[in-house]
Short mmCIF file of C-alpha atoms and ligand atoms in Angstrom, two decimals:
data_model
loop_
_atom_site.label_atom_id
_atom_site.label_comp_id
_atom_site.label_asym_id
_atom_site.label_seq_id
_atom_site.Cartn_x
_atom_site.Cartn_y
_atom_site.Cartn_z
CA MET L 1101 135.78 145.62 49.72
CA ALA L 1102 137.84 142.40 49.59
CA THR L 1103 139.88 143.42 52.69
CA LYS L 1104 136.69 144.26 54.53
CA LYS L 1105 135.34 140.81 53.68
CA LYS L 1106 138.58 139.16 54.82
CA ALA L 1107 138.46 141.04 58.12
CA LYS L 1108 134.85 139.98 58.61
CA THR L 1109 135.70 136.35 57.87
CA ALA L 1110 138.59 136.42 60.37
CA LYS L 1111 136.31 137.97 62.96
CA SER L 1112 133.61 135.36 62.46
CA ARG L 1113 136.21 132.57 62.56
CA ALA L 1114 137.43 133.85 65.89
CA LYS L 1115 133.86 134.03 67.09
CA SER L 1116 133.08 130.48 66.05
CA SER L 1117 136.27 129.14 67.58
CA ALA L 1118 135.29 130.84 70.85
CA ALA L 1119 131.87 129.26 70.53
CA ALA L 1120 133.49 125.91 69.86
CA LYS L 1121 135.63 126.28 73.01
CA LYS L 1122 132.47 127.05 74.94
CA VAL L 1123 130.87 123.89 73.59
CA VAL L 1124 133.98 121.90 74.56
CA LYS L 1125 133.81 123.44 78.03
CA LEU L 1126 130.15 122.54 78.32
CA LYS L 1127 130.88 119.06 77.10
CA ALA L 1128 133.62 118.70 79.66
CA LYS L 1129 131.24 119.69 82.42
CA LYS L 1130 128.51 117.24 81.54
CA PRO L 1131 128.86 114.67 78.79
CA ALA L 1132 125.98 115.04 76.35
CA ALA L 1133 123.52 112.17 76.30
CA LYS L 1134 124.17 109.88 73.36
CA VAL L 1135 121.34 110.31 70.88
CA ALA L 1136 121.19 107.56 68.33
CA PRO L 1137 120.98 108.78 64.77
CA GLY L 1138 117.35 109.03 63.64
CA ASN L 1139 116.03 109.95 67.07
CA GLY L 1140 116.35 106.43 68.40
CA MET L 1141 114.61 104.83 65.46
CA PRO L 1142 116.04 101.85 63.60
CA ARG L 1143 117.96 102.47 60.41
CA PRO L 1144 115.66 102.80 57.37
CA SER L 1145 114.78 99.35 56.13
CA SER L 1146 116.44 98.28 52.93
CA LYS L 1147 113.68 95.79 52.18
CA PRO L 1148 111.57 96.43 49.09
CA TRP L 1149 108.45 98.55 49.71
CA GLY L 1150 105.65 96.44 51.08
CA GLN L 1151 107.95 93.68 52.29
CA ALA L 1152 108.93 95.10 55.65
CA GLY L 1153 105.94 93.70 57.51
CA ARG L 1154 102.61 95.42 58.04
CA ALA L 1155 102.05 98.65 59.94
CA LEU L 1156 100.46 97.02 63.02
CA GLN L 1157 102.29 93.73 62.84
CA GLY L 1158 102.82 92.31 66.32
CA VAL L 1159 99.87 94.17 67.85
CA LYS L 1160 97.31 91.81 69.40
CA ILE L 1161 93.75 93.01 69.71
CA LEU L 1162 91.26 91.43 72.09
CA ASP L 1163 88.16 92.23 70.08
CA PHE L 1164 85.02 92.28 72.17
CA THR L 1165 83.04 94.23 69.61
CA HIS L 1166 79.69 93.46 68.03
CA VAL L 1167 77.20 94.92 65.56
CA GLN L 1168 78.86 97.68 63.48
CA SER L 1169 80.72 100.49 65.24
CA GLY L 1170 83.31 98.39 67.06
CA PRO L 1171 83.79 95.79 64.31
CA THR L 1172 84.54 98.55 61.77
CA CYS L 1173 87.35 99.73 63.99
CA THR L 1174 88.91 96.33 64.57
CA GLN L 1175 88.55 95.35 60.91
CA LEU L 1176 90.61 98.41 59.96
CA LEU L 1177 93.25 97.46 62.52
CA ALA L 1178 93.29 93.93 61.08
CA TYR L 1179 93.74 95.33 57.57
CA MET L 1180 96.74 97.21 58.96
CA GLY L 1181 98.24 93.92 60.13
CA ALA L 1182 97.10 93.59 63.75
CA ASP L 1183 96.17 90.12 65.01
CA VAL L 1184 92.51 90.62 65.88
CA ILE L 1185 91.02 87.96 68.13
CA LYS L 1186 87.26 88.31 68.16
CA VAL L 1187 85.61 86.97 71.30
CA GLU L 1188 82.08 85.74 70.72
CA ARG L 1189 79.38 84.21 72.80
CA PRO L 1190 79.32 80.39 72.33
CA GLY L 1191 76.60 79.17 70.00
CA ILE L 1192 75.39 82.67 69.13
CA GLY L 1193 78.29 84.88 68.29
CA ASP L 1194 77.99 88.45 67.13
CA ILE L 1195 74.27 89.00 66.69
CA THR L 1196 74.82 90.26 63.14
CA ARG L 1197 75.89 86.79 62.00
CA GLY L 1198 72.20 86.00 61.75
CA GLN L 1199 70.79 89.41 60.86
CA LEU L 1200 69.64 90.33 57.33
CA ARG L 1201 70.60 86.84 56.17
CA ASP L 1202 70.54 86.41 52.40
CA VAL L 1203 72.00 82.89 52.15
CA LYS L 1204 70.40 80.20 54.30
CA GLY L 1205 72.77 78.81 56.89
CA ALA L 1206 75.59 81.23 56.06
CA ASP L 1207 76.82 84.21 58.03
CA SER L 1208 75.13 87.38 56.82
CA LEU L 1209 76.89 89.99 54.72
CA TYR L 1210 76.26 92.34 57.63
CA PHE L 1211 78.70 90.23 59.62
CA THR L 1212 81.11 89.09 56.91
CA MET L 1213 81.75 92.59 55.59
CA LEU L 1214 82.66 93.94 59.03
CA ASN L 1215 84.72 91.09 60.39
CA GLY L 1216 87.21 90.18 57.72
CA SER L 1217 90.84 89.38 58.51
CA LYS L 1218 89.98 88.48 62.14
CA ARG L 1219 90.14 85.26 64.16
CA SER L 1220 87.15 84.06 66.16
CA ILE L 1221 87.20 82.42 69.58
CA THR L 1222 84.06 81.54 71.52
CA ILE L 1223 84.16 82.23 75.24
CA ASP L 1224 81.33 82.55 77.73
CA SER L 1225 82.58 85.59 79.57
CA LYS L 1226 80.35 84.83 82.53
CA HIS L 1227 81.60 81.26 83.04
CA PRO L 1228 84.39 80.95 85.67
CA LYS L 1229 86.65 79.11 83.25
CA GLY L 1230 85.72 81.63 80.55
CA LYS L 1231 86.81 84.44 82.85
CA GLU L 1232 90.11 82.68 83.41
CA ILE L 1233 90.70 82.40 79.66
CA LEU L 1234 89.80 86.05 79.23
CA ASP L 1235 92.29 87.07 81.91
CA ARG L 1236 94.99 85.20 80.01
CA LEU L 1237 93.97 86.99 76.84
CA VAL L 1238 94.15 90.33 78.66
CA LYS L 1239 97.71 89.54 79.71
CA GLU L 1240 98.63 88.52 76.18
CA CYS L 1241 97.04 91.32 74.14
CA ASP L 1242 97.85 94.99 73.62
CA VAL L 1243 94.39 96.44 73.11
CA LEU L 1244 90.89 95.48 74.25
CA VAL L 1245 88.18 96.98 72.05
CA GLU L 1246 84.51 96.86 73.04
CA ASN L 1247 81.21 98.49 72.25
CA PHE L 1248 78.87 96.90 74.74
CA ALA L 1249 76.06 98.82 76.34
CA PRO L 1250 77.36 100.98 79.21
CA GLY L 1251 78.34 98.86 82.21
CA ALA L 1252 78.35 95.48 80.42
CA LEU L 1253 82.14 95.09 80.45
CA ASP L 1254 82.26 95.92 84.16
CA ARG L 1255 79.53 93.36 84.82
CA MET L 1256 81.78 90.75 83.21
CA GLY L 1257 84.39 91.68 85.79
CA LEU L 1258 86.58 93.37 83.20
CA THR L 1259 86.83 96.75 84.90
CA PHE L 1260 89.69 99.01 83.85
CA GLU L 1261 91.27 98.50 87.28
CA HIS L 1262 91.17 94.70 86.87
CA ILE L 1263 92.59 94.88 83.35
CA HIS L 1264 95.24 97.41 84.29
CA LYS L 1265 96.35 95.25 87.21
CA LEU L 1266 96.72 92.22 84.95
CA ASN L 1267 98.35 94.14 82.16
CA PRO L 1268 99.35 97.77 82.76
CA ARG L 1269 100.26 98.09 79.08
CA MET L 1270 96.77 97.31 77.85
CA ILE L 1271 94.78 99.96 76.01
CA VAL L 1272 91.05 99.69 76.66
CA ALA L 1273 89.08 101.24 73.83
CA SER L 1274 85.33 101.72 73.90
CA VAL L 1275 82.53 103.03 71.73
CA LYS L 1276 79.55 104.31 73.62
CA GLY L 1277 76.50 106.18 72.41
CA PHE L 1278 77.09 109.26 74.54
CA GLY L 1279 79.96 110.61 76.57
CA PRO L 1280 79.65 111.39 80.29
CA GLY L 1281 76.48 113.35 80.99
CA PRO L 1282 72.73 112.90 81.12
CA TYR L 1283 72.58 110.20 78.44
CA GLU L 1284 75.68 108.19 79.26
CA ASP L 1285 73.74 105.07 80.23
CA CYS L 1286 71.69 104.93 77.03
CA LYS L 1287 71.98 102.23 74.39
CA VAL L 1288 72.53 103.76 71.00
CA TYR L 1289 72.28 102.63 67.39
CA GLU L 1290 73.40 104.37 64.21
CA ASN L 1291 70.39 106.57 63.57
CA VAL L 1292 70.09 107.63 67.19
CA ALA L 1293 73.64 108.95 66.92
CA GLN L 1294 72.93 110.70 63.63
CA CYS L 1295 70.03 112.45 65.31
CA ALA L 1296 71.87 113.32 68.52
CA GLY L 1297 75.02 114.43 66.73
CA GLY L 1298 73.36 117.15 64.65
CA SER L 1299 73.40 115.35 61.33
CA ALA L 1300 69.68 114.58 60.96
CA SER L 1301 68.47 118.08 61.79
CA THR L 1302 70.70 119.50 59.06
CA THR L 1303 70.07 116.82 56.43
CA GLY L 1304 67.14 116.70 54.03
CA PHE L 1305 65.04 119.32 52.36
CA ARG L 1306 63.78 122.44 54.07
CA ASP L 1307 60.15 121.50 53.62
CA GLY L 1308 60.61 117.90 54.76
CA PRO L 1309 61.38 116.13 58.05
CA PRO L 1310 64.92 115.56 59.37
CA LEU L 1311 66.70 112.84 57.40
CA VAL L 1312 69.28 110.19 58.25
CA THR L 1313 72.02 109.49 55.73
CA GLY L 1314 72.83 106.11 54.20
CA ALA L 1315 76.51 106.49 55.10
CA GLN L 1316 76.92 105.02 58.57
CA ILE L 1317 78.57 108.02 60.13
CA GLY L 1318 77.43 107.02 63.62
CA ASP L 1319 78.73 103.47 63.54
CA SER L 1320 81.49 103.24 60.95
CA GLY L 1321 82.38 106.91 61.52
CA THR L 1322 82.89 106.34 65.23
CA GLY L 1323 84.79 103.12 64.53
CA LEU L 1324 87.20 105.16 62.45
CA HIS L 1325 87.63 107.70 65.23
CA LEU L 1326 88.28 104.89 67.70
CA ALA L 1327 90.94 103.35 65.44
CA LEU L 1328 92.80 106.66 65.42
CA GLY L 1329 92.54 106.82 69.22
CA ILE L 1330 93.94 103.31 69.54
CA VAL L 1331 96.86 103.90 67.22
CA SER L 1332 97.68 107.16 69.06
CA ALA L 1333 97.54 105.35 72.41
CA LEU L 1334 99.84 102.64 71.05
CA TYR L 1335 102.27 105.36 69.98
CA GLN L 1336 102.14 107.07 73.37
CA ARG L 1337 102.68 103.70 75.06
CA VAL L 1338 106.07 103.47 73.37
CA ARG L 1339 107.09 106.44 75.54
CA THR L 1340 105.12 105.84 78.73
CA GLY L 1341 105.06 102.06 78.82
CA ARG L 1342 101.45 102.08 79.99
CA GLY L 1343 98.04 101.69 78.42
CA GLN L 1344 95.09 104.00 78.81
CA LYS L 1345 91.38 104.25 78.21
CA VAL L 1346 90.20 105.45 74.81
CA LEU L 1347 86.57 106.49 74.54
CA CYS L 1348 84.66 107.53 71.45
CA ALA L 1349 81.06 108.56 71.90
CA MET L 1350 78.96 108.18 68.78
CA GLN L 1351 77.34 111.57 69.36
CA ASP L 1352 80.80 113.16 69.39
CA GLY L 1353 81.90 111.29 66.28
CA VAL L 1354 78.84 112.41 64.33
CA LEU L 1355 79.26 115.99 65.50
CA ASN L 1356 82.89 115.94 64.41
CA LEU L 1357 81.74 114.93 60.94
CA ALA L 1358 78.94 117.53 61.00
CA ARG L 1359 81.12 120.34 62.26
CA VAL L 1360 80.42 122.58 59.25
CA LYS L 1361 76.84 122.77 60.45
CA LEU L 1362 77.97 124.01 63.88
CA ARG L 1363 80.08 126.52 61.96
CA ASP L 1364 76.91 127.69 60.17
CA GLN L 1365 75.01 127.85 63.46
CA GLN L 1366 77.48 130.45 64.67
CA ARG L 1367 77.50 132.33 61.37
CA LEU L 1368 73.72 132.69 61.63
CA ALA L 1369 74.22 135.19 64.44
CA HIS L 1370 75.85 137.51 61.91
CA GLY L 1371 73.30 137.29 59.14
CA PRO L 1372 71.76 134.90 56.62
CA LEU L 1373 73.75 132.02 55.16
CA THR L 1374 74.09 133.36 51.66
CA GLU L 1375 75.33 130.13 50.08
CA TYR L 1376 72.13 128.27 51.14
CA SER L 1377 69.60 128.35 48.31
CA GLN L 1378 66.88 129.50 50.69
CA TYR L 1379 68.73 132.84 50.79
CA GLY L 1380 68.26 133.32 47.06
CA GLU L 1381 64.67 132.18 47.34
CA GLY L 1382 63.96 134.84 49.95
CA VAL L 1383 63.03 132.33 52.66
CA PRO L 1384 63.98 133.75 56.06
CA PHE L 1385 66.32 131.79 58.34
CA GLY L 1386 65.19 130.55 61.73
CA LYS L 1387 67.24 130.19 64.91
CA ALA L 1388 69.08 127.00 63.99
CA THR L 1389 71.11 125.75 61.02
CA PRO L 1390 68.46 124.65 58.51
CA ARG L 1391 68.37 121.62 56.24
CA ALA L 1392 70.13 122.53 53.06
CA GLY L 1393 68.91 119.95 50.56
CA ASN L 1394 71.71 119.35 48.11
CA ASP L 1395 73.42 122.69 48.63
CA SER L 1396 77.15 122.28 48.90
CA GLY L 1397 78.49 122.64 52.42
CA GLY L 1398 81.37 124.84 51.33
CA GLY L 1399 81.93 128.17 49.64
CA GLN L 1400 81.42 126.86 46.09
CA PRO L 1401 77.71 126.45 45.27
CA GLY L 1402 76.60 123.07 43.96
CA TRP L 1403 73.45 121.05 43.31
CA ILE L 1404 72.35 117.67 41.99
CA LEU L 1405 71.15 117.89 38.40
CA LYS L 1406 69.30 115.51 36.13
CA CYS L 1407 71.16 113.84 33.29
CA LYS L 1408 70.01 111.99 30.18
CA GLY L 1409 67.87 109.00 31.15
CA TRP L 1410 66.73 110.37 34.51
CA GLU L 1411 63.13 109.46 33.70
CA ASP L 1412 63.90 105.71 34.01
CA ASP L 1413 67.14 105.57 35.97
CA PRO L 1414 66.92 106.85 39.57
CA ASP L 1415 70.67 107.47 39.57
CA ALA L 1416 70.99 109.40 36.30
CA TYR L 1417 72.11 112.54 38.11
CA ILE L 1418 75.30 114.48 38.60
CA TYR L 1419 76.55 116.78 41.33
CA PHE L 1420 77.59 120.00 39.66
CA ILE L 1421 79.77 122.61 41.37
CA THR L 1422 79.87 126.14 39.98
CA GLN L 1423 83.41 126.70 41.17
CA ALA L 1424 84.28 130.37 40.68
CA PRO L 1425 87.59 129.95 38.79
CA VAL L 1426 85.88 127.87 36.06
CA TRP L 1427 82.73 129.97 35.76
CA THR L 1428 83.59 131.21 32.27
CA ALA L 1429 84.09 127.63 31.05
CA ILE L 1430 80.69 126.69 32.51
CA CYS L 1431 79.04 129.63 30.70
CA ASP L 1432 80.52 128.52 27.37
CA LEU L 1433 79.55 124.88 27.90
CA ILE L 1434 75.92 125.58 28.69
CA GLY L 1435 75.53 128.11 25.90
CA LYS L 1436 75.37 131.22 28.07
CA PRO L 1437 78.52 133.13 27.07
CA ASP L 1438 76.83 136.44 27.95
CA TRP L 1439 76.79 135.39 31.65
CA LYS L 1440 80.57 135.80 31.69
CA THR L 1441 80.20 139.57 31.64
CA ASP L 1442 76.61 140.14 32.74
CA PRO L 1443 76.89 141.88 36.16
CA ASP L 1444 74.04 139.67 37.45
CA TYR L 1445 76.08 136.53 36.83
CA ALA L 1446 79.75 137.44 36.43
CA THR L 1447 80.77 137.35 40.10
CA PRO L 1448 80.11 134.81 42.88
CA PRO L 1449 78.21 137.30 45.13
CA ALA L 1450 76.01 138.33 42.17
CA ARG L 1451 75.18 134.68 41.50
CA LEU L 1452 74.21 133.76 45.08
CA PRO L 1453 70.63 135.10 44.95
CA ARG L 1454 70.12 133.39 41.55
CA LEU L 1455 71.42 129.89 42.25
CA LYS L 1456 68.11 128.14 41.69
CA GLN L 1457 67.69 129.66 38.25
CA ILE L 1458 71.38 129.13 37.38
CA PHE L 1459 71.25 125.44 38.26
CA ALA L 1460 67.97 125.03 36.35
CA THR L 1461 69.73 126.46 33.28
CA ILE L 1462 72.77 124.20 33.73
CA GLU L 1463 70.39 121.26 34.10
CA GLN L 1464 68.91 121.97 30.67
CA TRP L 1465 72.40 121.18 29.38
CA THR L 1466 73.19 118.18 31.64
CA MET L 1467 69.88 116.57 30.63
CA THR L 1468 71.17 116.29 27.07
CA ARG L 1469 74.10 114.07 28.18
CA THR L 1470 74.57 110.95 30.32
CA LYS L 1471 76.19 111.51 33.70
CA PHE L 1472 79.43 109.96 32.43
CA GLU L 1473 79.43 112.21 29.35
CA VAL L 1474 78.90 115.27 31.56
CA MET L 1475 81.77 114.06 33.74
CA GLU L 1476 84.08 113.59 30.78
CA ILE L 1477 83.27 116.96 29.21
CA CYS L 1478 83.50 118.89 32.48
CA ASN L 1479 86.75 117.25 33.53
CA LYS L 1480 88.40 118.59 30.38
CA HIS L 1481 87.58 122.07 31.67
CA ASP L 1482 88.48 121.35 35.29
CA ILE L 1483 84.85 121.77 36.34
CA PRO L 1484 84.27 119.71 39.50
CA VAL L 1485 81.35 117.32 39.00
CA GLY L 1486 80.48 113.93 40.43
CA PRO L 1487 78.21 111.32 38.89
CA ILE L 1488 75.68 109.80 41.29
CA LEU L 1489 76.98 106.23 41.30
CA SER L 1490 74.65 103.41 42.24
CA MET L 1491 75.96 100.59 44.42
CA LYS L 1492 75.66 98.36 41.35
CA GLU L 1493 78.00 100.66 39.43
CA ILE L 1494 80.41 100.80 42.37
CA ALA L 1495 80.40 97.01 42.74
CA GLU L 1496 81.28 96.66 39.06
CA GLU L 1497 83.80 99.52 38.83
CA PRO L 1498 87.15 98.05 37.72
CA SER L 1499 89.29 100.85 39.16
CA LEU L 1500 87.94 100.20 42.68
CA ARG L 1501 88.81 96.53 42.30
CA ALA L 1502 92.27 97.42 41.04
CA THR L 1503 93.06 99.56 44.09
CA GLY L 1504 91.72 97.00 46.56
CA THR L 1505 88.94 99.30 47.75
CA VAL L 1506 86.40 96.69 46.65
CA VAL L 1507 87.66 93.15 47.19
CA GLU L 1508 86.16 89.77 46.35
CA VAL L 1509 86.80 87.10 48.97
CA ASP L 1510 85.75 83.47 49.14
CA HIS L 1511 83.83 82.10 52.12
CA PRO L 1512 83.39 78.39 52.94
CA THR L 1513 79.62 78.57 53.49
CA ARG L 1514 78.46 81.55 51.43
CA GLY L 1515 80.90 81.43 48.53
CA LYS L 1516 82.31 84.57 46.95
CA TYR L 1517 81.26 87.98 48.20
CA LEU L 1518 82.38 91.56 47.87
CA THR L 1519 83.74 93.51 50.77
CA VAL L 1520 85.20 96.96 51.22
CA GLY L 1521 88.95 96.72 51.56
CA ASN L 1522 91.15 99.22 53.33
CA PRO L 1523 90.25 102.75 52.24
CA ILE L 1524 93.52 103.94 53.81
CA LYS L 1525 96.44 103.10 51.56
CA LEU L 1526 99.90 102.77 53.07
CA SER L 1527 102.74 102.47 50.61
CA ASP L 1528 104.77 100.14 52.85
CA SER L 1529 101.93 98.17 54.41
CA PRO L 1530 99.67 96.47 51.90
CA ALA L 1531 96.21 95.72 53.29
CA ASP L 1532 95.53 92.24 54.55
CA VAL L 1533 91.96 91.58 53.41
CA ARG L 1534 90.71 88.08 54.21
CA ARG L 1535 87.27 86.53 54.67
CA SER L 1536 85.50 86.69 58.01
CA PRO L 1537 85.93 83.73 60.38
CA LEU L 1538 83.27 81.14 61.15
CA LEU L 1539 81.98 81.24 64.71
CA GLY L 1540 84.74 79.91 66.96
CA GLU L 1541 86.84 78.85 63.97
CA HIS L 1542 90.07 79.65 65.79
CA THR L 1543 89.14 78.73 69.36
CA ASP L 1544 91.44 75.74 69.48
CA GLU L 1545 94.31 77.49 67.76
CA ILE L 1546 94.13 80.52 70.08
CA LEU L 1547 93.91 78.43 73.24
CA ARG L 1548 96.98 76.44 72.26
CA LYS L 1549 99.17 78.79 70.29
CA VAL L 1550 98.37 82.21 71.75
CA LEU L 1551 97.57 81.25 75.33
CA GLY L 1552 99.77 78.19 75.61
CA TYR L 1553 97.16 75.79 77.04
CA SER L 1554 98.29 72.18 76.96
CA GLU L 1555 96.43 69.39 75.19
CA LYS L 1556 95.01 68.24 78.53
CA GLU L 1557 93.92 71.73 79.55
CA VAL L 1558 92.19 72.31 76.22
CA ALA L 1559 90.31 69.06 76.67
CA GLU L 1560 89.20 70.22 80.13
CA ILE L 1561 88.11 73.60 78.80
CA LYS L 1562 86.06 71.89 76.12
CA VAL L 1563 83.96 69.97 78.61
CA SER L 1564 83.72 72.87 81.07
CA GLY L 1565 81.08 74.68 79.02
CA ALA L 1566 83.20 77.84 78.83
CA ILE L 1567 83.62 77.75 75.07
CA THR L 1568 80.52 75.89 73.94
CA ALA L 1569 76.85 76.70 73.97
CA PRO L 1570 75.19 75.01 76.99
CA ASP L 1571 73.08 72.61 74.93
CA LYS L 1572 75.62 71.83 72.26
CA PRO L 1573 78.52 69.37 72.28
CA ALA L 1574 82.03 70.81 72.07
CA LYS L 1575 82.44 69.79 68.44
CA ALA L 1576 79.59 71.99 67.26
CA GLU L 1577 81.33 75.17 68.32
CA ALA L 1578 82.82 75.87 64.90
CA ALA L 1579 79.65 75.07 62.96
N1 LIG E 163 79.64 85.75 76.92
C1 LIG E 163 78.62 85.99 77.78
N2 LIG E 163 77.90 87.13 77.71
C2 LIG E 163 78.20 88.00 76.74
C3 LIG E 163 79.23 87.78 75.82
C4 LIG E 163 79.97 86.59 75.94
N3 LIG E 163 80.97 86.31 75.12
N4 LIG E 163 79.29 88.83 74.97
C5 LIG E 163 78.32 89.67 75.35
N5 LIG E 163 77.66 89.18 76.42
C6 LIG E 163 76.56 89.79 77.15
C7 LIG E 163 76.97 91.06 77.82
O1 LIG E 163 77.70 90.81 78.97
C8 LIG E 163 75.61 91.69 78.08
O2 LIG E 163 75.06 91.13 79.24
P1 LIG E 163 74.52 91.97 80.51
O3 LIG E 163 73.76 93.12 79.99
O4 LIG E 163 73.67 90.96 81.20
O5 LIG E 163 75.67 92.37 81.32
C9 LIG E 163 74.79 91.20 76.93
O6 LIG E 163 75.55 90.19 76.29
C10 LIG E 163 74.36 92.16 75.88
O7 LIG E 163 75.27 93.21 75.65
P2 LIG E 163 74.75 94.61 75.12
O8 LIG E 163 75.88 95.40 74.69
O9 LIG E 163 73.85 95.22 76.14
O10 LIG E 163 73.89 94.18 73.83
P3 LIG E 163 72.46 94.67 73.34
O11 LIG E 163 72.17 93.84 72.15
O12 LIG E 163 71.43 94.68 74.40
O13 LIG E 163 72.70 96.21 72.90
C11 LIG E 163 73.76 97.96 71.64
C12 LIG E 163 73.31 96.50 71.68
C13 LIG E 163 74.52 98.17 70.37
C14 LIG E 163 72.54 98.88 71.69
C15 LIG E 163 74.67 98.25 72.86
O14 LIG E 163 75.69 97.30 72.88
C16 LIG E 163 75.26 99.65 72.87
O15 LIG E 163 74.59 100.64 73.15
N6 LIG E 163 76.58 99.74 72.57
C17 LIG E 163 77.30 100.99 72.60
C18 LIG E 163 77.00 101.86 71.43
C19 LIG E 163 77.25 101.17 70.13
O16 LIG E 163 78.31 100.69 69.83
N7 LIG E 163 76.24 101.20 69.28
C20 LIG E 163 76.43 100.87 67.90
C21 LIG E 163 75.90 99.58 67.56
S1 LIG E 163 76.29 99.33 65.87
#
């Protein structure tokens, strides 16, 4: 055995030396390209975590966004460390500054919560001098982000061709309501997108009208999609050296988030959707994915159940999931140990036609406890449940403050307010959450320090009307 092994080893040594010779030969023919260790990347930083700069440090964003969808995107990029320069119309600014105002004379929370960590410059994009300043910004920045109505950017003269000529490296990222097709020229707001993206038709109760959700999946959801597109384009630019267009249609973004409902649409062709409670109730399915009330969208049935205090507190509810692996624990908790072995209840398929009655029984138990007590008890048994948290409870939740998901910032005209910090946590890039800028607060600073205008030139710009509202003196621009 040992000799055999030796012979084998000698043979393989000979083989590998022949292979080595071959490599040498190959090398002699054509010297291999020198590949730096780490695939061309710098050596791993030895700086402490979180002190090696921010993820998007050095990236300059020309932020032409307004209302919600675009600003959500650029706020996320700012949290990641990008320098976001928000261009606003002199004297007016982003229309949301004045919408849903709660404090007289101060920017609304609508605006402040979507425009943190950015700088604001006022420029009239239709003024000749304004156009000149914008061209300089295009040359200086890496990404232009906009969510104007279709055609508005072109009408300003900022066509992709013009931008690309000035700065071939620039990424031009847009949110529009619809992609190319019959509706591409339409203006779109949040709820229009929820309706057109398949969310509204599948949300709500079967016997009620379509419903829009409170979560802004059309606006903030599309902003999130756009941010991913931008970061991907920045990454590709490292290889190609050139920018590109990034387009996110709100209809597409909503559909992406509602994809399980398109899944169900296709499943319908093969029979009823057994996890929908209408199946158990004997209600026939129509041709399209129906509204499913509070049914869970996945394979584990769930429903919203009342908890102690529900009579007075509209949020005293809990979402309860009858996850199959913990079914026996659920039976014990709710005082139905016989359901563990009863053939009508013991298996998931047996339970499907009885979900309404099962949840009504579980509710008898949850109504004897507060939602937090139910949560605590169920967690001990690994039963997935979720208390219905009010915004008041979320605003006051210490753990969300501790993680920086809810952040208090101070604002010169409105005082302290809460904002949502970066929901994406990077271990080496702590979020940079700062208050929103006043209208035109950084105009001067950007003209001088980013664009390099001289003292004299800035003075000329100030009287030109390109950065101030027509009827207001230059000084009022930062008011
Ligand atoms: N200087 C001069 N003019 C400016 C300017 C500036 N700094 N910034 C904007 N404007 C002008 C635009 O050029 C445009 O003028 P034009 O139509 O004469 O060319 C005008 O302001 C208004 O822009 P618009 O985008 O049409 O605003 P709107 O208030 O009429 O429509 C939306 C708002 C949201 C419906 C529309 O922008 C839209 O459909 N956007 C895409 C989808 C989207 O993001 N929707 C989500 C909103 S949360």
